[in-house]
CSV table of C-alpha atoms and ligand atoms in Angstrom, one decimal:
chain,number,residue,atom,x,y,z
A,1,UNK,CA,0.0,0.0,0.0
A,2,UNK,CA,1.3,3.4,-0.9
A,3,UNK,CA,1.8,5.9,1.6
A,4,UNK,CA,0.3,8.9,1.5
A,5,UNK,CA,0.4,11.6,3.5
A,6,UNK,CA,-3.3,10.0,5.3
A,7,UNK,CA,-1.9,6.6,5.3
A,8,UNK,CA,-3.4,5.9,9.1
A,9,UNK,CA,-2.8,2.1,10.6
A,10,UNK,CA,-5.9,2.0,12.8
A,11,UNK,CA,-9.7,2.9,11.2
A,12,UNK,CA,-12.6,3.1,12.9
A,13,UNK,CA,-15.1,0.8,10.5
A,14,UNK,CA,-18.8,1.8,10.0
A,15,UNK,CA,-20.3,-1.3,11.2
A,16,UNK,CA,-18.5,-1.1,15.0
A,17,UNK,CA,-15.2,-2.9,14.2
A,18,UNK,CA,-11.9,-1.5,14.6
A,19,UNK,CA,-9.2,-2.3,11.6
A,20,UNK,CA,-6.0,-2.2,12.6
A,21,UNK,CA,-2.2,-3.0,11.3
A,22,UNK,CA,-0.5,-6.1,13.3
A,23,UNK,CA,2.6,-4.2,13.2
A,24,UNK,CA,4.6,-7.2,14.7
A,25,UNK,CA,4.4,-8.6,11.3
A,26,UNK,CA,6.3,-5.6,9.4
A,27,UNK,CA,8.1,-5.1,6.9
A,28,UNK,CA,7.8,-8.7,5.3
A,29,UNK,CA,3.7,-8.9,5.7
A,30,UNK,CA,0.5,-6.2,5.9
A,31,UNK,CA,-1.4,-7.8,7.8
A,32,UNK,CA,-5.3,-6.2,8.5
A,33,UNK,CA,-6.9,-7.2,11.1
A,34,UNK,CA,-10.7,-6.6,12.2
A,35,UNK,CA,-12.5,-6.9,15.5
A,36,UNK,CA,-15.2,-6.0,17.9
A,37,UNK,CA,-13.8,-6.8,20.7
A,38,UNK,CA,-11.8,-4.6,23.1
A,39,UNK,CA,-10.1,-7.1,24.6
A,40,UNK,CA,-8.0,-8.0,21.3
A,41,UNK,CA,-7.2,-4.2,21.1
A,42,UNK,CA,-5.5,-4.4,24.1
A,43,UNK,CA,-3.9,-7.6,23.5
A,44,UNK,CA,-2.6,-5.7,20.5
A,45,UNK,CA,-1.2,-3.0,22.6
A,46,UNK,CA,0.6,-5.1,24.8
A,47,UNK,CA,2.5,-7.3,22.0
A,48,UNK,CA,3.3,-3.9,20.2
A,49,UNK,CA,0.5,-4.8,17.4
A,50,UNK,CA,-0.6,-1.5,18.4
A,51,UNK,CA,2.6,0.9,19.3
A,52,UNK,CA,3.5,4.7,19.4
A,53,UNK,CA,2.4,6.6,21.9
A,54,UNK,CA,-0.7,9.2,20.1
A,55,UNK,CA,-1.2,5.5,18.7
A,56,UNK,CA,-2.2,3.5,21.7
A,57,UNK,CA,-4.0,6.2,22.9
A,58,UNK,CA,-6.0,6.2,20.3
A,59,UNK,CA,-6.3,2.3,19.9
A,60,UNK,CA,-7.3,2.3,23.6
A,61,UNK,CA,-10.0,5.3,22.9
A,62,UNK,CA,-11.4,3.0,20.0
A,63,UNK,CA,-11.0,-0.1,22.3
A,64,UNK,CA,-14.0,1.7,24.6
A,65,UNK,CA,-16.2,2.4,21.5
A,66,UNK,CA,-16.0,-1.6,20.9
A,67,UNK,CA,-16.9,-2.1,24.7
A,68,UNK,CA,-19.8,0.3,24.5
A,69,UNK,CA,-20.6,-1.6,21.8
A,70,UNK,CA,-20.9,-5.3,23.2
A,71,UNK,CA,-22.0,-4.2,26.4
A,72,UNK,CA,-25.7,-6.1,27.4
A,73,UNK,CA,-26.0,-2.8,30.0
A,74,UNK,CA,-29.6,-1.3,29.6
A,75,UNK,CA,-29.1,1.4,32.2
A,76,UNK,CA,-26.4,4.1,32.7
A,77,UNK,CA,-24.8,3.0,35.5
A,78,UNK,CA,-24.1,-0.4,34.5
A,79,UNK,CA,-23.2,0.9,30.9
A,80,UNK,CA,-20.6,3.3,32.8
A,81,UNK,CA,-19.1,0.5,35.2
A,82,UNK,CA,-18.6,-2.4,32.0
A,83,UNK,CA,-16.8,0.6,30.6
A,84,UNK,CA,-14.5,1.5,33.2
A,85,UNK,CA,-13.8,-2.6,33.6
A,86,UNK,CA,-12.4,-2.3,30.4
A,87,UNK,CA,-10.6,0.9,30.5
A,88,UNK,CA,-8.9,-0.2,33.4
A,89,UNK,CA,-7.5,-3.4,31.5
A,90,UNK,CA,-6.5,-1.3,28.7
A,91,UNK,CA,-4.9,1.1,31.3
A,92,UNK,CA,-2.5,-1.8,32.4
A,93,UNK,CA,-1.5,-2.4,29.1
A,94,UNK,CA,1.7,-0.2,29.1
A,95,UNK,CA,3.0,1.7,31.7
A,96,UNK,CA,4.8,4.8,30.2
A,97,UNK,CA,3.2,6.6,27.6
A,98,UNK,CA,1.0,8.8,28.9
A,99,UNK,CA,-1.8,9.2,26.0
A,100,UNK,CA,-3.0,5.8,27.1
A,101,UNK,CA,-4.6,7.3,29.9
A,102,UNK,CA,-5.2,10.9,28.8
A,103,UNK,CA,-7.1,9.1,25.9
A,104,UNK,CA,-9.3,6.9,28.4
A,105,UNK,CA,-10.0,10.2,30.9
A,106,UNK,CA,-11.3,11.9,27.7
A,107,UNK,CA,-13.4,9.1,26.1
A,108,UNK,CA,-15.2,8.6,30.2
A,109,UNK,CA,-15.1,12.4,31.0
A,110,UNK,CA,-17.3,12.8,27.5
A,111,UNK,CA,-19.7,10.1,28.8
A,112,UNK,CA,-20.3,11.3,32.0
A,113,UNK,CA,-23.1,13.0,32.2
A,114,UNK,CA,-25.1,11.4,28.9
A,115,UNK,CA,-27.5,9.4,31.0
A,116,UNK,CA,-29.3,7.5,27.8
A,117,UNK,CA,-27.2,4.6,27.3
A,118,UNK,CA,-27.8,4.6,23.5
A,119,UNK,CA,-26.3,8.4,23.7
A,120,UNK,CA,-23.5,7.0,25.8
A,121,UNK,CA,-22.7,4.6,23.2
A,122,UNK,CA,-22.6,7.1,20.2
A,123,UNK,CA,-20.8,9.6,22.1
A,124,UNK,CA,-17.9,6.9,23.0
A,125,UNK,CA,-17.6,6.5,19.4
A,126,UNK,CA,-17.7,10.2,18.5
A,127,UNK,CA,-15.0,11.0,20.9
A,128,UNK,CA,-12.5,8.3,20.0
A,129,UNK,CA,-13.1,9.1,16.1
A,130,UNK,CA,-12.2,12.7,17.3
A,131,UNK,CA,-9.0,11.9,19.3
A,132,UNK,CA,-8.2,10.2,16.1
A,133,UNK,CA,-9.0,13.0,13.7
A,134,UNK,CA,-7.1,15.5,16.4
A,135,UNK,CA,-4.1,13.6,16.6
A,136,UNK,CA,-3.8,14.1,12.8
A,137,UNK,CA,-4.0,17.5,13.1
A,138,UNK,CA,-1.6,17.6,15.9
A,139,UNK,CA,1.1,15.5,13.7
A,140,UNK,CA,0.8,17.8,10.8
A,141,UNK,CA,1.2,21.2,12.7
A,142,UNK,CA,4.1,19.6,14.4
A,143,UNK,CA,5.5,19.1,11.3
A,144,UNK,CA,4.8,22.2,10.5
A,145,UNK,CA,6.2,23.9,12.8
A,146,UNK,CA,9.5,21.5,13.4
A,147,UNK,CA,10.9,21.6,9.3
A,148,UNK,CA,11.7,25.4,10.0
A,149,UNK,CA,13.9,24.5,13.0
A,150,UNK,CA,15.7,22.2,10.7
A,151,UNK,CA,18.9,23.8,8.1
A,152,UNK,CA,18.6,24.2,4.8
A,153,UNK,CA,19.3,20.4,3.3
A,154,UNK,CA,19.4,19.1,7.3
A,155,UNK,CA,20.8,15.4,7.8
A,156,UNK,CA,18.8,14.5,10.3
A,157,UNK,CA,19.1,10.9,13.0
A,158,UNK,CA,16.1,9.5,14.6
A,159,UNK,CA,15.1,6.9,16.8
A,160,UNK,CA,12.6,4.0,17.0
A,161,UNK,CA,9.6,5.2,15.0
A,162,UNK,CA,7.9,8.5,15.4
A,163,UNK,CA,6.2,8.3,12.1
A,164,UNK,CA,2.4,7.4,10.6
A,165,UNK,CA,2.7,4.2,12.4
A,166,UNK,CA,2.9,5.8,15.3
A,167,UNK,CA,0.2,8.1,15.3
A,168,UNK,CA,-3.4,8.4,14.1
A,169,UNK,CA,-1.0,9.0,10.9
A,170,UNK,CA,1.9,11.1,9.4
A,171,UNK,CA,3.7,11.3,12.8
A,172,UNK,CA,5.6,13.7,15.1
A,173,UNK,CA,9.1,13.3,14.5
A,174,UNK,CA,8.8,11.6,11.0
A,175,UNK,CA,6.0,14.3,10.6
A,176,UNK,CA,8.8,16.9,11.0
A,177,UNK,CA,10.8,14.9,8.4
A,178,UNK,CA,8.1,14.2,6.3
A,179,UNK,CA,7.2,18.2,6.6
A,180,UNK,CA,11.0,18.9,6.2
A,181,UNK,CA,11.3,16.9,3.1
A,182,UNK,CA,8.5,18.3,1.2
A,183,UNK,CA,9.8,21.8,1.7
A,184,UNK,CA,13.0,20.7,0.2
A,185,UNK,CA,14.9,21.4,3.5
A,186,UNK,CA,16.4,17.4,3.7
A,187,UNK,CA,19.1,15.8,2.9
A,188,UNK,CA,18.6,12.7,4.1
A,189,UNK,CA,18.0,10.4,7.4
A,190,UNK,CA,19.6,8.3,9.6
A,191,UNK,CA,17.6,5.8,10.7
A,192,UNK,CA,19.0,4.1,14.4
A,193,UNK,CA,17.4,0.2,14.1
A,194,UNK,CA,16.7,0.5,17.5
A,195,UNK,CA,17.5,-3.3,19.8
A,196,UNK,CA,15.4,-4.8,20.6
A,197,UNK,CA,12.7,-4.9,18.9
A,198,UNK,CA,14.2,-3.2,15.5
A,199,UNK,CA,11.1,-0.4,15.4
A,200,UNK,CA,13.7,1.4,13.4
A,201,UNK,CA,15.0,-1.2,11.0
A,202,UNK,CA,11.3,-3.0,10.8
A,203,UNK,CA,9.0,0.1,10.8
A,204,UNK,CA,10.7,3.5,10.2
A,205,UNK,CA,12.9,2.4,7.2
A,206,UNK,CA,9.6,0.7,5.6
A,207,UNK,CA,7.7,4.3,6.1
A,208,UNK,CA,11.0,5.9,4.8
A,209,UNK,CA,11.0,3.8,1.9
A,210,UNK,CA,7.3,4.0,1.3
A,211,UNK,CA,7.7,7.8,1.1
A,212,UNK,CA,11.0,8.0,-1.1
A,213,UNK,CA,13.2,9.9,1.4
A,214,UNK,CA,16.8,9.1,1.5
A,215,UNK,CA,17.9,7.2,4.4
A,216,UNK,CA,20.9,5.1,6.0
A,217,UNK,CA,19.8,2.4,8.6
A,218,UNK,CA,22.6,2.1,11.0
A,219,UNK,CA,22.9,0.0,14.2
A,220,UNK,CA,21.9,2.0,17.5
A,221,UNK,CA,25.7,1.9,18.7
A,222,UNK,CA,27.3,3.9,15.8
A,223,UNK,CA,25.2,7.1,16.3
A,224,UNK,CA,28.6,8.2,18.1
A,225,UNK,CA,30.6,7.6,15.4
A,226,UNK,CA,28.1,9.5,12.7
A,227,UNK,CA,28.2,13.0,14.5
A,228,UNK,CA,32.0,12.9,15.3
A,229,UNK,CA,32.0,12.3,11.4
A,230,UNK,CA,29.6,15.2,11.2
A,231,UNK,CA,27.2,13.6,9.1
A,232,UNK,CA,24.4,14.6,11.5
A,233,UNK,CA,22.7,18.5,11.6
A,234,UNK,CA,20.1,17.7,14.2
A,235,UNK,CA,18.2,14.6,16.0
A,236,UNK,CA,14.8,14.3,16.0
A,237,UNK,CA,12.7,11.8,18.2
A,238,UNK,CA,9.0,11.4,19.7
A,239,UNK,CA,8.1,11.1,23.1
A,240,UNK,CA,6.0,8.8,25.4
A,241,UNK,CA,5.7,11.1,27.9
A,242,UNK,CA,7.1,14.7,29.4
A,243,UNK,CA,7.0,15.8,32.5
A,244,UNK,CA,6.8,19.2,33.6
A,245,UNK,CA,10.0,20.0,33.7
A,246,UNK,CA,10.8,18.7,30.2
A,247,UNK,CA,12.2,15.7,31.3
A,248,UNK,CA,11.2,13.0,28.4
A,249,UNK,CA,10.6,9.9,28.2
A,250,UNK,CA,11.3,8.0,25.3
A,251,UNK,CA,12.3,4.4,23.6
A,252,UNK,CA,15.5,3.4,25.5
A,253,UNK,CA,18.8,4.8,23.8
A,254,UNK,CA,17.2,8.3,23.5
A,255,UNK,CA,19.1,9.4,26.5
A,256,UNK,CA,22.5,8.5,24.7
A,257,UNK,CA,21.9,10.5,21.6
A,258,UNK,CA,20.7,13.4,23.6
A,259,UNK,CA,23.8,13.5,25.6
A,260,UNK,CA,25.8,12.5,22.7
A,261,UNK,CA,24.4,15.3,20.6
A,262,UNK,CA,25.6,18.2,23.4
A,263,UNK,CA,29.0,16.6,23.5
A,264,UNK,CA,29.1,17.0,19.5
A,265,UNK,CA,27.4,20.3,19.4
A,266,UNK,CA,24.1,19.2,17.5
A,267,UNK,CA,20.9,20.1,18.6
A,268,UNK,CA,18.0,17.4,19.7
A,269,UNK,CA,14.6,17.9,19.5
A,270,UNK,CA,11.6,16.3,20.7
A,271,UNK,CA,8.5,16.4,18.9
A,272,UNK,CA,4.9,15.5,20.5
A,273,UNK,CA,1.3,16.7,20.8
A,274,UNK,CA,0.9,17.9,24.1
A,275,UNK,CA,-1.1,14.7,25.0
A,276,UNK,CA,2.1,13.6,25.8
A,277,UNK,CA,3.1,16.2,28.2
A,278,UNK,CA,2.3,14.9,32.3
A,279,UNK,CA,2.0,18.4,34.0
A,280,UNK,CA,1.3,16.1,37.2
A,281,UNK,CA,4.5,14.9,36.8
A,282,UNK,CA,7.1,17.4,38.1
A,283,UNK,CA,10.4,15.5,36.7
A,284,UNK,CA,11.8,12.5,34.8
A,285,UNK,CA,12.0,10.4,38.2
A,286,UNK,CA,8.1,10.2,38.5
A,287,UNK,CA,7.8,8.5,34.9
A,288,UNK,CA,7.0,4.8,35.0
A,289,UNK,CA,9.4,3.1,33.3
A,290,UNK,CA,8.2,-0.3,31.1
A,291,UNK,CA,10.2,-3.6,32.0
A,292,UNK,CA,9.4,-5.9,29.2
A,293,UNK,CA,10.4,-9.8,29.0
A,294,UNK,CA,14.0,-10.6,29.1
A,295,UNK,CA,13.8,-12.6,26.1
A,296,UNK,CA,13.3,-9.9,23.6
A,297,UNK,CA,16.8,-9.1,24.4
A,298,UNK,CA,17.9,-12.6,24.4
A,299,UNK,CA,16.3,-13.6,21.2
A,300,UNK,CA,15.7,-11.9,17.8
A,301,UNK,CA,12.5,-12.9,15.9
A,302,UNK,CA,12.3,-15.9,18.2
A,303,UNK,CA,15.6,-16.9,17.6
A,304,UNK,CA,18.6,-17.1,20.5
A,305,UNK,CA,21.4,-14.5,20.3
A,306,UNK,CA,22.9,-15.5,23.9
A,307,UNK,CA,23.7,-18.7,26.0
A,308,UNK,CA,20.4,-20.4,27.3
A,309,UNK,CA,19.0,-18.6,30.6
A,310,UNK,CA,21.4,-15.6,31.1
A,311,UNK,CA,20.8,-12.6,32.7
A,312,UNK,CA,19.0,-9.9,30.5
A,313,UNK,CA,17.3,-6.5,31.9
A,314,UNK,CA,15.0,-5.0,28.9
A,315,UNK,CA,13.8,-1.5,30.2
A,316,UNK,CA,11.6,-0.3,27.2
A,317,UNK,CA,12.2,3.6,28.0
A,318,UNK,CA,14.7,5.8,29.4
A,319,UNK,CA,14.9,9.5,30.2
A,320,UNK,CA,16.3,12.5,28.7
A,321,UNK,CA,16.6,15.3,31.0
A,322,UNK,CA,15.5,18.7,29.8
A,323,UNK,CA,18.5,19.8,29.7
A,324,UNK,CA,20.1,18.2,26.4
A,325,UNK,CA,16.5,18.8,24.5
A,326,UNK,CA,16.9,22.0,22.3
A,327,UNK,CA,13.0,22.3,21.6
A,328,UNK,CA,10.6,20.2,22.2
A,329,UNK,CA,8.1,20.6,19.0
A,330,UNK,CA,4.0,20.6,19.7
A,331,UNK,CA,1.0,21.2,17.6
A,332,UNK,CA,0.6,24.1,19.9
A,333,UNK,CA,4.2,25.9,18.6
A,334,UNK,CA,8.0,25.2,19.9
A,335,UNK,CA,8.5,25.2,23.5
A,336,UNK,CA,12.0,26.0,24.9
A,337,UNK,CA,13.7,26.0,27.7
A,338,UNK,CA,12.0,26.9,31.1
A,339,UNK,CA,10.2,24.3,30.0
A,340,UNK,CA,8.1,24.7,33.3
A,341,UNK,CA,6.6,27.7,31.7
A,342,UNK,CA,6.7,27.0,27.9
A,343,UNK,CA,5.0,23.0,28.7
A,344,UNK,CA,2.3,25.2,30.5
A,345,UNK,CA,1.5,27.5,27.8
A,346,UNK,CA,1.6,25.1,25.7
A,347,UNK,CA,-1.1,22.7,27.1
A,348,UNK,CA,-3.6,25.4,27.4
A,349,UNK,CA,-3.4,25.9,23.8
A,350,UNK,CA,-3.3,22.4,22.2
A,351,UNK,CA,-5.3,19.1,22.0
A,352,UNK,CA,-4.1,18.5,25.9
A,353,UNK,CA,-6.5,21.2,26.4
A,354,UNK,CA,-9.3,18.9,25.2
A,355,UNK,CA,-8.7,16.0,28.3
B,1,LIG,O1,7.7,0.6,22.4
B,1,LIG,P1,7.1,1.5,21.3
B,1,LIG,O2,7.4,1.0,19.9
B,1,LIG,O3,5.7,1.8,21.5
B,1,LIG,O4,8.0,2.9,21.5
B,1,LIG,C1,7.6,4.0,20.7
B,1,LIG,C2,8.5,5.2,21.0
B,1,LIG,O5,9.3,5.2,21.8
B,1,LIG,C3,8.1,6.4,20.2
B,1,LIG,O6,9.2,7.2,20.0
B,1,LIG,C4,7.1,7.2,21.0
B,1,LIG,O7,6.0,6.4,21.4
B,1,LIG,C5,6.6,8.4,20.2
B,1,LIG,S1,5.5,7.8,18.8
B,1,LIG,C6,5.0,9.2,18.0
């Protein structure tokens, strides 16, 4: 399938089913699949079927809608309790990207209050369809506003995947390169592949390649060795979440190309709708971290790349202290450093200010 600029890997169908992309089985397959029941969505989230921050967010908002659906509840306050059973299983899906729950909050704040259960039902699917349709929006104006931060025919490095796949579609920090690119303001990308899982090599260099931009995949450890060669003008890279402070989290190995950016002089942004941004979270040390199963980092595709039974720690996330970020890129404009203030202004002005 081509992709185009709305190229989206989740879709809300007409007759109450969710389609989304099993993303487990990219690049080599495209696999579709449909259900009606929430459950599978979050299944999906868990296995990274369903990944990306803005993405599981949205999955988890369209994972309601299917539970409003099936629900037998005649009255409101039945309807209201099956729904928060299963928003609180698709809460403990994954721990650190905060759109999971901003997406839940908004889908039950929106119910509350609708005391016809057939409303109820209609408005959980209204208000996941427009979390989807916002976050869209959001990815573009992030685009739009990151590409001018970039130079004139910028090399840029990114990690894991920020892009359509990501997102309700187009992406944050493949939207800035995707926005960069049209504007004729990129050279080209390096792509990190991003152990363990390969989100880089698997999904970033198939939306790269989809979209014709020029790009290197390189292996996570020789990001070092590309900016002391100064192939590199700036690093882009999403964000799961961001506290207050500006503290991000993001896919583990963010924190060594921020620091390793400073030490090389080249700036690193964040970009992210301000869904992602915690203000009840004052710093980095408040952000739950994912710990995922040992054997992703002991096999690859299923296959063993260490002795039988050794030790492996797979933290999924790490920090980047506000600090090394340059800018961190919203739908809402560029917010710099105090981030305590610019975070603030920010979330009064964006999509956060719909939650
Ligand atoms: O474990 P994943 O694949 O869900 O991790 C994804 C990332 O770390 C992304 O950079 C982040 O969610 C931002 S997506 C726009």
């Amino acid at each position: 399938m081509p992709m185009k600029d709305l190229f989206t890997p989740i879709k809300w169908l007409p007759e109450g089913k969710v389609c989304f992309l099993e993303q487990t089985r990219l690049p080599r397959e495209e696999v579709w699949v449909e259900t009606s029941d929430c459950a599978r969505i979050a299944d999906a989230i868990e296995r990274l079927a369903i990944r990306g921050a803005p993405l599981i967010g949205i999955a988890a908002a369209y994972g309601l809608a299917l539970a409003a659906l099936s629900t037998q509840a005649t009255d409101y306050e039945s309807f209201r309790s099956d729904l928060l059973k299963s928003a609180v299983r698709l809460r403990s899906t994954r721990p650190t990207a905060v759109n999971l729950g901003w997406a839940l909050d908004r889908v039950m704040r929106a119910v509350d209050g609708v005391r016809d259960v057939s409303d109820a039902r209609e408005v959980t699917i209204r208000t996941a369809q427009a979390i989807h349709q916002d976050d869209i929006g959001a990815c573009r104006r992030i685009g739009e506003y990151g590409a001018p931060l970039l130079p004139a025919g910028a090399r840029v490095m990114t990690h894991c995947n920020a892009g359509a796949l990501a997102t309700g579609g187009y992406g944050t920090a493949l939207g800035v390169i995707r926005s960069a690119w049209k504007a004729g303001r990129l050279k080209h990308v390096l792509a990190n592949e991003t152990r363990p899982l390969l989100q880089g090599a698997r999904l970033t260099a198939w939306e790269l390649r989809e979209e014709g931009i020029p790009f290197t995949l390189i292996p996570d450890s020789a990001a070092g060795l590309m900016m002391q060669r100064g192939k590199v003008d700036a690093v882009v890279t999403g964000a799961d979440r961001i506290a207050a402070n500006g503290d991000t989290a993001n896919k583990v190995g963010t924190y060594h190309l921020a620091v390793l950016s400073q030490a090389n002089r080249i700036p690193f942004y964040i970009a992210a709708p301000t869904s992602t941004v915690d203000l009840s979270i004052a710093s980095g040390a408040g952000i739950p971290i994912e710990e995922r199963s040992p054997s992703e980092v002991r096999e690859v595709h299923g296959v063993p790349v260490a002795p039988d039974g050794v030790d492996a720690a797979n933290p999924a996330f790490d920090v980047t202290p506000g600090e090394y970020i340059a800018a961190i890129v919203t739908e809402a404009g560029v917010g710099r450093a105090p981030y305590g203030e610019s975070l603030r202004s920010l979330c009064q002005r964006g999509v956060a200010a719909h939650a």
